[in-house]
PDB file of C-alpha atoms in Angstrom:
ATOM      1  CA  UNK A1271       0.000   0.000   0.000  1.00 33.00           C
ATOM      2  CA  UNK A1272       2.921   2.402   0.777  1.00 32.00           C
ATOM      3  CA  UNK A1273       4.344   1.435  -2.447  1.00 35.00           C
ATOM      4  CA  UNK A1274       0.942   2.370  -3.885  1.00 37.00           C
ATOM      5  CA  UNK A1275       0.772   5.849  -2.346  1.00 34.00           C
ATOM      6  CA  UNK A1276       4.249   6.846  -3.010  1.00 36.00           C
ATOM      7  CA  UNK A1277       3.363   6.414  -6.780  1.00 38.00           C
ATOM      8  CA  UNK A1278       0.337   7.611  -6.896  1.00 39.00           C
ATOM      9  CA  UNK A1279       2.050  11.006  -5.343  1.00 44.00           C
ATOM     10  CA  UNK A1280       3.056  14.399  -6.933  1.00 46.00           C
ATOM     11  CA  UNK A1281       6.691  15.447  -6.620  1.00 54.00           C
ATOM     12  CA  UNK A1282       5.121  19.374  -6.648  1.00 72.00           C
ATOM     13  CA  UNK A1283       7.411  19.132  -9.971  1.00 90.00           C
ATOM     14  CA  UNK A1284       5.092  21.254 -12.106  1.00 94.00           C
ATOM     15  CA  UNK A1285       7.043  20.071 -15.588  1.00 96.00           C
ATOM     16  CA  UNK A1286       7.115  16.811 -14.736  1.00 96.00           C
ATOM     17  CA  UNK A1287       3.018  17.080 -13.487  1.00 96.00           C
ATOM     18  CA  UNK A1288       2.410  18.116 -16.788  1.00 95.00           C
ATOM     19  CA  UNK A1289       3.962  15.146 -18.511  1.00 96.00           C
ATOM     20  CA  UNK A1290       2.144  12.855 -16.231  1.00 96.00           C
ATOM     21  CA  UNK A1291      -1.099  14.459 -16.994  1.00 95.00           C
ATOM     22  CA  UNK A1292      -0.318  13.915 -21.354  1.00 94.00           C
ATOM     23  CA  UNK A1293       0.964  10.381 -20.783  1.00 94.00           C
ATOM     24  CA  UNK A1294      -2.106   9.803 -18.411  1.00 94.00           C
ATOM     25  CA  UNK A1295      -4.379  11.070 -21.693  1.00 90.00           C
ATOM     26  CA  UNK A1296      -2.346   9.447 -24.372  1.00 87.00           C
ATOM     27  CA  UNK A1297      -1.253   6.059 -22.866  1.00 86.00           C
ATOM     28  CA  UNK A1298      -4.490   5.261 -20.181  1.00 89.00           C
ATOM     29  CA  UNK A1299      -3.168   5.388 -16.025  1.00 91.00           C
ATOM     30  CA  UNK A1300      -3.387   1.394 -16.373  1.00 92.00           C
ATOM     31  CA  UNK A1301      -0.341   1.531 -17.790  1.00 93.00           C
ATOM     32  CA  UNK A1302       1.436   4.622 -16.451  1.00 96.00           C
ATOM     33  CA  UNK A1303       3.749   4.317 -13.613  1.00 96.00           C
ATOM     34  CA  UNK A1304       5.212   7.583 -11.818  1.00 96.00           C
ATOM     35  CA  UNK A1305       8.864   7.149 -10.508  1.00 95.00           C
ATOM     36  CA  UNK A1306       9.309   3.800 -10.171  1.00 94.00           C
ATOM     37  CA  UNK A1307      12.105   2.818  -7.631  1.00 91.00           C
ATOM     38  CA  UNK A1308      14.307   0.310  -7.569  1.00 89.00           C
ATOM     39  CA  UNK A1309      17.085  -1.168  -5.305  1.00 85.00           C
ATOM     40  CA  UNK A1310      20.001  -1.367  -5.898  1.00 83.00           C
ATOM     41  CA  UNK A1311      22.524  -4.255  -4.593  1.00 79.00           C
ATOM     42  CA  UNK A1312      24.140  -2.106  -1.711  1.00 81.00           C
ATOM     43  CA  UNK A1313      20.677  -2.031  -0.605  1.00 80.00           C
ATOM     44  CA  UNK A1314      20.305   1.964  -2.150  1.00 86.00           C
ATOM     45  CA  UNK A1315      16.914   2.531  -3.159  1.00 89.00           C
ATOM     46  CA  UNK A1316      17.135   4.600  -5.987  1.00 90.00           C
ATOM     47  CA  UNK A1317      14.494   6.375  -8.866  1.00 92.00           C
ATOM     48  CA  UNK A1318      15.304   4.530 -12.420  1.00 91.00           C
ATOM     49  CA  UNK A1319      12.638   7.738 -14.206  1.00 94.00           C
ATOM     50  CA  UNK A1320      10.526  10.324 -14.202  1.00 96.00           C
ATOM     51  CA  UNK A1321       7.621   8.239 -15.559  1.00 96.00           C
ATOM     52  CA  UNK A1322       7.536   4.697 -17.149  1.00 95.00           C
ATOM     53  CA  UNK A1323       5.028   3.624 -20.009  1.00 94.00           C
ATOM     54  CA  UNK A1324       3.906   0.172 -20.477  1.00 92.00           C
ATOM     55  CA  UNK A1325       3.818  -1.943 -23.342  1.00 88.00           C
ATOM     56  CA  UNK A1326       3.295  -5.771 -24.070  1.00 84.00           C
ATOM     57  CA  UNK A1327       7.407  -5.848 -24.964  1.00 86.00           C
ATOM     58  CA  UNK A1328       8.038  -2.056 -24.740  1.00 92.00           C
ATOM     59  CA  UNK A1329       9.039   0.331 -21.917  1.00 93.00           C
ATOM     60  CA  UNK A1330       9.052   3.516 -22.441  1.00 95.00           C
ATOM     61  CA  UNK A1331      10.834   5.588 -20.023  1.00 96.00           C
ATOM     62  CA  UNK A1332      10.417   9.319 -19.470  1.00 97.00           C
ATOM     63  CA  UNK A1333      12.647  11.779 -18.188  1.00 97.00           C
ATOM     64  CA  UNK A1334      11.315  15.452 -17.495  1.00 97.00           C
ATOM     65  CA  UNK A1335      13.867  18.390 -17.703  1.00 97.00           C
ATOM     66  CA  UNK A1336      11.825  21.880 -16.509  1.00 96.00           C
ATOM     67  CA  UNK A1337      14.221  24.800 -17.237  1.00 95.00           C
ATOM     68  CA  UNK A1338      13.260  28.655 -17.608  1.00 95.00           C
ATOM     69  CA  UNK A1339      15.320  30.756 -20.373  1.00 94.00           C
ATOM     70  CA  UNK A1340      16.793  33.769 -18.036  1.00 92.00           C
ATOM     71  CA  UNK A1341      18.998  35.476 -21.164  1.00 93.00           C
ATOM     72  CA  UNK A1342      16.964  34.235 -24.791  1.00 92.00           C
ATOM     73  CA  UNK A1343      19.547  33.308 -27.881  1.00 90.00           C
ATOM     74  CA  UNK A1344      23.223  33.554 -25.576  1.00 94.00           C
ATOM     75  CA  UNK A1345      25.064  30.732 -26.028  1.00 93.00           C
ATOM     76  CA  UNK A1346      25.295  30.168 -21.964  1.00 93.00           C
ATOM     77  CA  UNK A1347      21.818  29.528 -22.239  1.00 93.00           C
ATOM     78  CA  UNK A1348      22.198  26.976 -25.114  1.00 93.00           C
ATOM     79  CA  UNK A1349      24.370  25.315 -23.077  1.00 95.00           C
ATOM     80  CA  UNK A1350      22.081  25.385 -20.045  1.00 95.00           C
ATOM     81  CA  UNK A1351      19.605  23.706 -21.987  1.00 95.00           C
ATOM     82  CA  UNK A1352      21.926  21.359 -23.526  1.00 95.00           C
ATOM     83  CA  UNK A1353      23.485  19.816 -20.549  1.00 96.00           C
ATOM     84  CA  UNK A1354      19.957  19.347 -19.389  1.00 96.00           C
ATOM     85  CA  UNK A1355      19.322  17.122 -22.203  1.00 96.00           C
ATOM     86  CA  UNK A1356      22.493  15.187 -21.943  1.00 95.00           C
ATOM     87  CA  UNK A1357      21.556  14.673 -17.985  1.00 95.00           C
ATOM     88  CA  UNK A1358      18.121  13.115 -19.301  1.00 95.00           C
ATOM     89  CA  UNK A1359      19.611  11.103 -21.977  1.00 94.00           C
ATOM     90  CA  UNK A1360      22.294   9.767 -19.633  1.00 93.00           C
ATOM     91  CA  UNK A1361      19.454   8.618 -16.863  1.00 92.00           C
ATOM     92  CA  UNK A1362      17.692   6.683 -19.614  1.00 92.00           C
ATOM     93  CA  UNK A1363      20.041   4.232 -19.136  1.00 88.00           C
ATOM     94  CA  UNK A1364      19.558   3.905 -15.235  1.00 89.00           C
ATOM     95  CA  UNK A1365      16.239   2.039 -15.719  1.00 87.00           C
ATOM     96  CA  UNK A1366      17.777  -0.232 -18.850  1.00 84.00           C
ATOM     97  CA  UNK A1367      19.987  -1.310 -15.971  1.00 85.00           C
ATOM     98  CA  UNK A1368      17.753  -2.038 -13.707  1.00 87.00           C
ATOM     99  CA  UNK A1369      15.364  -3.969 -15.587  1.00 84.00           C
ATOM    100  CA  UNK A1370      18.378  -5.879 -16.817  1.00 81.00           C
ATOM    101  CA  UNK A1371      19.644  -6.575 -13.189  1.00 84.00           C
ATOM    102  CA  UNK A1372      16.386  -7.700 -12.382  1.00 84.00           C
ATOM    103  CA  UNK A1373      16.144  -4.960  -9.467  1.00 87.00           C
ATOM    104  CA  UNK A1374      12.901  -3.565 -10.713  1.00 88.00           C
ATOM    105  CA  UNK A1375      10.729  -6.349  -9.910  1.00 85.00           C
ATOM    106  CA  UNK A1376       7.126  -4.423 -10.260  1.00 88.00           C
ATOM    107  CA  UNK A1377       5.758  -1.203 -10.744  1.00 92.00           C
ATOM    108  CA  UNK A1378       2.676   0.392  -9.703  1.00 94.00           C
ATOM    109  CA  UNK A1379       0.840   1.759 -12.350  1.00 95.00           C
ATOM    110  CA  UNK A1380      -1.235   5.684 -11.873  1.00 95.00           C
ATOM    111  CA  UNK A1381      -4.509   3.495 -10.970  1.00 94.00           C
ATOM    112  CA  UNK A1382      -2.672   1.566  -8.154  1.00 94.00           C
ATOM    113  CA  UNK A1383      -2.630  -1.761  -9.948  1.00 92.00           C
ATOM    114  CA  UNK A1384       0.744  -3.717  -9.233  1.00 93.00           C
ATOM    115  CA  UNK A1385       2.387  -5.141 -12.031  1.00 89.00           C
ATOM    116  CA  UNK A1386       5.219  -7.605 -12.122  1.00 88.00           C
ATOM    117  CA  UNK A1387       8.329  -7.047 -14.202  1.00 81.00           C
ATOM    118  CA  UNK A1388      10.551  -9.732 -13.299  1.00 65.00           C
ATOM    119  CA  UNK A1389       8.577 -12.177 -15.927  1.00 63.00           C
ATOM    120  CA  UNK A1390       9.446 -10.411 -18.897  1.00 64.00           C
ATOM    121  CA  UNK A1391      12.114 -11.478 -21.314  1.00 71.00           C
ATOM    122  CA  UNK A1392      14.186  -8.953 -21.934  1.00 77.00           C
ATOM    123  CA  UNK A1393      12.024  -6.213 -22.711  1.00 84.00           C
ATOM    124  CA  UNK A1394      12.805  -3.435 -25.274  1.00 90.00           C
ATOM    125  CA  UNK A1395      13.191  -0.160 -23.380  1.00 93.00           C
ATOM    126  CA  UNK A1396      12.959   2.987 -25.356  1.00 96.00           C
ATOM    127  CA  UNK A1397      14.093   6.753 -23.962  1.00 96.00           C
ATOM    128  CA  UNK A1398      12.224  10.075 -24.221  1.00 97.00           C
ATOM    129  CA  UNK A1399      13.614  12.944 -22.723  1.00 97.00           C
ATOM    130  CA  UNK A1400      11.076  15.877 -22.664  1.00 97.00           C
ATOM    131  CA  UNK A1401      11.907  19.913 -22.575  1.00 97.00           C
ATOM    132  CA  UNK A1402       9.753  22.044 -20.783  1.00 97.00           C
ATOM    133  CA  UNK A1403      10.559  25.531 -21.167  1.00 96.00           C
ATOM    134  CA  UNK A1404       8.678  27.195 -18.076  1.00 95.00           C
ATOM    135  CA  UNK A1405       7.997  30.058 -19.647  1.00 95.00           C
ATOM    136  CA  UNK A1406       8.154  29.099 -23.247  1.00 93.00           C
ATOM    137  CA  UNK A1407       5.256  31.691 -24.109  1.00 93.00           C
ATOM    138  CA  UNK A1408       7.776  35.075 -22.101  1.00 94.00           C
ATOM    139  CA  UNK A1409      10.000  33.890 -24.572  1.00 94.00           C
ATOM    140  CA  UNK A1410       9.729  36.229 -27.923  1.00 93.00           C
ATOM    141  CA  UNK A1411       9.190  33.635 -30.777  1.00 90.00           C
ATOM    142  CA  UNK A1412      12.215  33.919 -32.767  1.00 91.00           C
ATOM    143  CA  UNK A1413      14.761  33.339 -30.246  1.00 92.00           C
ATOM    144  CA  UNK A1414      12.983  29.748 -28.426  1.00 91.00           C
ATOM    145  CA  UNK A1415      14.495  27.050 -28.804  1.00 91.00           C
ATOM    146  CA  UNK A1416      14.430  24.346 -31.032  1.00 91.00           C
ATOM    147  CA  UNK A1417      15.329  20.283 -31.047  1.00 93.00           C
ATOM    148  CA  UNK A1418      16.116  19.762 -34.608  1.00 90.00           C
ATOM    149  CA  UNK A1419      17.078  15.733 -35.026  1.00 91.00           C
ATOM    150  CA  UNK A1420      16.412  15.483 -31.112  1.00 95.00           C
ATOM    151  CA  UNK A1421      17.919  11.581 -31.122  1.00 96.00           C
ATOM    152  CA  UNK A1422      20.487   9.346 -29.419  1.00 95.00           C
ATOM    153  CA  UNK A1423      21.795   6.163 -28.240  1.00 92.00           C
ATOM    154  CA  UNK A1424      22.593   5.131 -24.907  1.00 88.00           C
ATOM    155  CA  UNK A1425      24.012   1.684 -25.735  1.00 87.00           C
ATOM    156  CA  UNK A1426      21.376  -0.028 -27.672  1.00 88.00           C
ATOM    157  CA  UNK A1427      18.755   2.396 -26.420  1.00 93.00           C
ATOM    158  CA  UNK A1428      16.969   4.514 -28.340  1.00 95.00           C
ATOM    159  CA  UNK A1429      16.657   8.200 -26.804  1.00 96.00           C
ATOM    160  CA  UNK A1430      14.271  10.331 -28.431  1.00 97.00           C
ATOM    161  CA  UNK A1431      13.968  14.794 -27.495  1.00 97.00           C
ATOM    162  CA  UNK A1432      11.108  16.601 -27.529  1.00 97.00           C
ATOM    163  CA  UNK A1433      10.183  20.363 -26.415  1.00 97.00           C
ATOM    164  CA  UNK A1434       7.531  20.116 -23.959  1.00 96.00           C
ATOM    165  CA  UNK A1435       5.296  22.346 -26.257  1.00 95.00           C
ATOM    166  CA  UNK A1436       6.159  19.476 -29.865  1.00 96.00           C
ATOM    167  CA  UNK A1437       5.195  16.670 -26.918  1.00 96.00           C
ATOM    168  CA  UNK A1438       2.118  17.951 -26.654  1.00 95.00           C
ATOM    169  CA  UNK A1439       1.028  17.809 -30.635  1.00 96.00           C
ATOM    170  CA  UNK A1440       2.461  14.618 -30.753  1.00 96.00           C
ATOM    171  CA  UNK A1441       0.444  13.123 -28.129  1.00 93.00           C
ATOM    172  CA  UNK A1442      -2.934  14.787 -29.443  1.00 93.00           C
ATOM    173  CA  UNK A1443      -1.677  13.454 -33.368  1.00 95.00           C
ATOM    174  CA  UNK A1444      -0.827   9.924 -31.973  1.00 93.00           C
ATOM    175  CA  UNK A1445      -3.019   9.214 -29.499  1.00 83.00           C
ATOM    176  CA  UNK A1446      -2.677   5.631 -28.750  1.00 89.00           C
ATOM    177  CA  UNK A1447       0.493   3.765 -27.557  1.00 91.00           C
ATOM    178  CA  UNK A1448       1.163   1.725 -30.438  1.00 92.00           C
ATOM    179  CA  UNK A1449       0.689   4.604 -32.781  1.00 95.00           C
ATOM    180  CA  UNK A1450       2.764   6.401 -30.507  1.00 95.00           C
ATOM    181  CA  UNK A1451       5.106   3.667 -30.575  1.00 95.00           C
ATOM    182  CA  UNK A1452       5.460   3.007 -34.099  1.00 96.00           C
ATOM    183  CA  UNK A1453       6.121   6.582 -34.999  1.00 97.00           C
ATOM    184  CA  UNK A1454       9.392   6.735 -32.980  1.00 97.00           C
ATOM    185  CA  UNK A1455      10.712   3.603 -34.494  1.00 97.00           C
ATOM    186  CA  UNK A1456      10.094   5.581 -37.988  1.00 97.00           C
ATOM    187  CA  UNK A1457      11.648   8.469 -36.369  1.00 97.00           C
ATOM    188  CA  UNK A1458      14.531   6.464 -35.590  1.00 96.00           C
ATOM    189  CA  UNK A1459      15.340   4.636 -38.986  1.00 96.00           C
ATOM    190  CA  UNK A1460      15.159   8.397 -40.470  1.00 96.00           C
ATOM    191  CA  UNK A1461      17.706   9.840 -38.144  1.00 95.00           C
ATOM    192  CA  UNK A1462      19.864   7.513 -37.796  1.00 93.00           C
ATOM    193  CA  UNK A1463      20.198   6.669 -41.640  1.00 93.00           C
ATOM    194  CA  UNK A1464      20.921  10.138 -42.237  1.00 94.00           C
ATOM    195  CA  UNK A1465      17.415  10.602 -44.293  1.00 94.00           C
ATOM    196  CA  UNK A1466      16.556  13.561 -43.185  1.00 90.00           C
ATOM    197  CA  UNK A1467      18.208  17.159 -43.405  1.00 87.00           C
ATOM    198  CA  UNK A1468      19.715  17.882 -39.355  1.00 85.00           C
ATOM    199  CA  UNK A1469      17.372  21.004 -40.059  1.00 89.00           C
ATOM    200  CA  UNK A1470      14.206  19.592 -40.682  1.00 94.00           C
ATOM    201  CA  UNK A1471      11.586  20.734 -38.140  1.00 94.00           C
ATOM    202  CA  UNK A1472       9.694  17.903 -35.663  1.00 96.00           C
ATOM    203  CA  UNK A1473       6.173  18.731 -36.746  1.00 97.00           C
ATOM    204  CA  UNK A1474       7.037  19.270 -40.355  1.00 96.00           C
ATOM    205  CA  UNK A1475       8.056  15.364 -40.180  1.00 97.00           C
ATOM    206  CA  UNK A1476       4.903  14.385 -38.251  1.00 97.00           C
ATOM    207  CA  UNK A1477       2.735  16.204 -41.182  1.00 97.00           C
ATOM    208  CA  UNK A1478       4.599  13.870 -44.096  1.00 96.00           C
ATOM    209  CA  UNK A1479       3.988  10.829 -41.622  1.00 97.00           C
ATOM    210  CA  UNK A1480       0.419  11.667 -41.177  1.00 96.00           C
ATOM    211  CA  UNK A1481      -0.382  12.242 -44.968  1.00 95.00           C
ATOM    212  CA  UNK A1482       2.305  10.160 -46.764  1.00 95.00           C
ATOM    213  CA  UNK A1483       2.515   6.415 -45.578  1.00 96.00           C
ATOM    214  CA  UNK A1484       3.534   5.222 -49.316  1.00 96.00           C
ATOM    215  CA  UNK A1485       6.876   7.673 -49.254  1.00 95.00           C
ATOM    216  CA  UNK A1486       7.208   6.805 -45.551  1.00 96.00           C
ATOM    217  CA  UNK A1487       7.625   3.132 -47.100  1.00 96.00           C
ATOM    218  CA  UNK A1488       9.782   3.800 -49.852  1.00 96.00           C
ATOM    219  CA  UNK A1489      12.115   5.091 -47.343  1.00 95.00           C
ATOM    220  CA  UNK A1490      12.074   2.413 -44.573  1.00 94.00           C
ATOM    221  CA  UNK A1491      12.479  -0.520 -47.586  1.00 95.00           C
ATOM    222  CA  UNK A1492      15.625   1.428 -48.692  1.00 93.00           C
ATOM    223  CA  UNK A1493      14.275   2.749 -51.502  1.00 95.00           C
ATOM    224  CA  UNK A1494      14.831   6.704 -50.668  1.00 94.00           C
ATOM    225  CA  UNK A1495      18.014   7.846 -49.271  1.00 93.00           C
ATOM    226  CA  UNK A1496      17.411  11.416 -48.848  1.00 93.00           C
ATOM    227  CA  UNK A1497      14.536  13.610 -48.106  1.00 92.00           C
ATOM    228  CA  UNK A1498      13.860  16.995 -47.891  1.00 92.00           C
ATOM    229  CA  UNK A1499      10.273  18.250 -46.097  1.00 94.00           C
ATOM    230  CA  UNK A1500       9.502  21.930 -47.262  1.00 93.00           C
ATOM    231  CA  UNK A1501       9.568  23.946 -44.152  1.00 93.00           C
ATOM    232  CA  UNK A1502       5.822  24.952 -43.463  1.00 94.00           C
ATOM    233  CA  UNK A1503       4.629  21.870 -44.237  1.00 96.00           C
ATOM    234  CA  UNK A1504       2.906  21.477 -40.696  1.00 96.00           C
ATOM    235  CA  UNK A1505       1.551  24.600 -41.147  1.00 95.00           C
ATOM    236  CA  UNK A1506      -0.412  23.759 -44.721  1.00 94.00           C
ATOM    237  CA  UNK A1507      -1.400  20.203 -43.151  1.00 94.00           C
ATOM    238  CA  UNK A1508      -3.388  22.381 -40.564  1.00 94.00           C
ATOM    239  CA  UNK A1509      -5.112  24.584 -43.261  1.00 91.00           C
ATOM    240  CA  UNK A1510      -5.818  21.605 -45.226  1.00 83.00           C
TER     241      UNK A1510
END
């Protein structure tokens, strides 16, 4: 029961509130889990993420990085915001670990169901690491920041960026988990096979996935090798 309440729990971490609420929407409390803990061997119970998503063979874990922009555009804020994404990426691994050590043993998902982990087979974890700018709309429009490419790999996991505010859209344009799901394993493919131009905005991507499945194709079957999205293209999928 204490196990129960401690998940069920805020963290008065507004950013990370906010995440929980989307994933709550998007992926269903049944399977969302709020800082799951493990122990570790010494005995050191420790957090392995901000939230974890459940899938049949898929975790998806979730780290939430709240930062405000105090000087817009300088480069000491660029690098602010950029060793907060590295710290994200790098705990992605902490709960890989721990599932592979066997130390997380269950989880208690947002509607206080327990759930065993220890009977699954080496289970494919997946990383996001989400942005929240705190006061993304002070910020005038031309100098916020952007996550162009937002992907890496923390040994063989997968570590997907977002901006808080591009979370969001994608969670209202993919709104189940397997849709979800499948859209960062396309993401993925394009990145890392260079597709893609390093410049190509997030939601200018989502529109060609959301209107073009038989290009999408060509390019995961090899057939394309390089792509370039006209910038806007989000914008004329709205107005369409």
């Amino acid at each position: 029961a204490s196990t129960a309440s401690h998940a069920m729990a805020s963290n008065e971490n507004p950013s990370e509130d906010l995440i929980v609420e989307i994933c709550d929407r998007l992926f269903f409390r049944d399977f969302v889990v709020r800082n799951p803990r493990f122990r570790k061997e010494s005995g050191l119970e420790k957090e392995a993420a901000d939230v974890l998503v459940l899938d049949d063979e898929t975790l998806l874990v979730v780290q939430v990085k709240g930062r405000a922009i105090k000087v817009p555009g300088s480069e000491i804020e660029i690098g602010r915001l950029s060793k907060a994404i590295d710290e994200g990426i790098r705990q992605v691994k902490t709960l890989g670990r721990a599932v592979a050590a066997k130390q997380l043993t269950h989880v208690v998902t947002r509607r206080g169901v327990e759930i065993p982990l220890a009977a699954q087979k080496n289970p494919r974890v997946v990383g996001l690491v989400v942005l929240d700018i705190t006061n993304e709309d002070e910020v005038p429009h031309d100098l916020r920041p952007a996550i162009l490419a937002g992907f890496d790999r923390v040994g063989t996991t997968p570590a997907h960026v977002f901006l808080r505010s591009t979370f969001e859209i994608l969670a209202k344009e993919l709104d189940t988990l397997p849709d979800f799901l499948r859209y960062l394993d396309t993401r993925e493919k394009f990145i890392e096979r260079g597709v893609l131009s390093a410049l190509t905005e997030e939601l200018d991507f989502l529109a060609l996935y959301k209107t073009n499945d038989p290009m999408i194709q060509e390019v995961l079957d090899g057939k394309i090798n390089l792509l370039l999205i006209a910038e806007g293209t989000w914008d004329e999928h709205l107005k369409s």
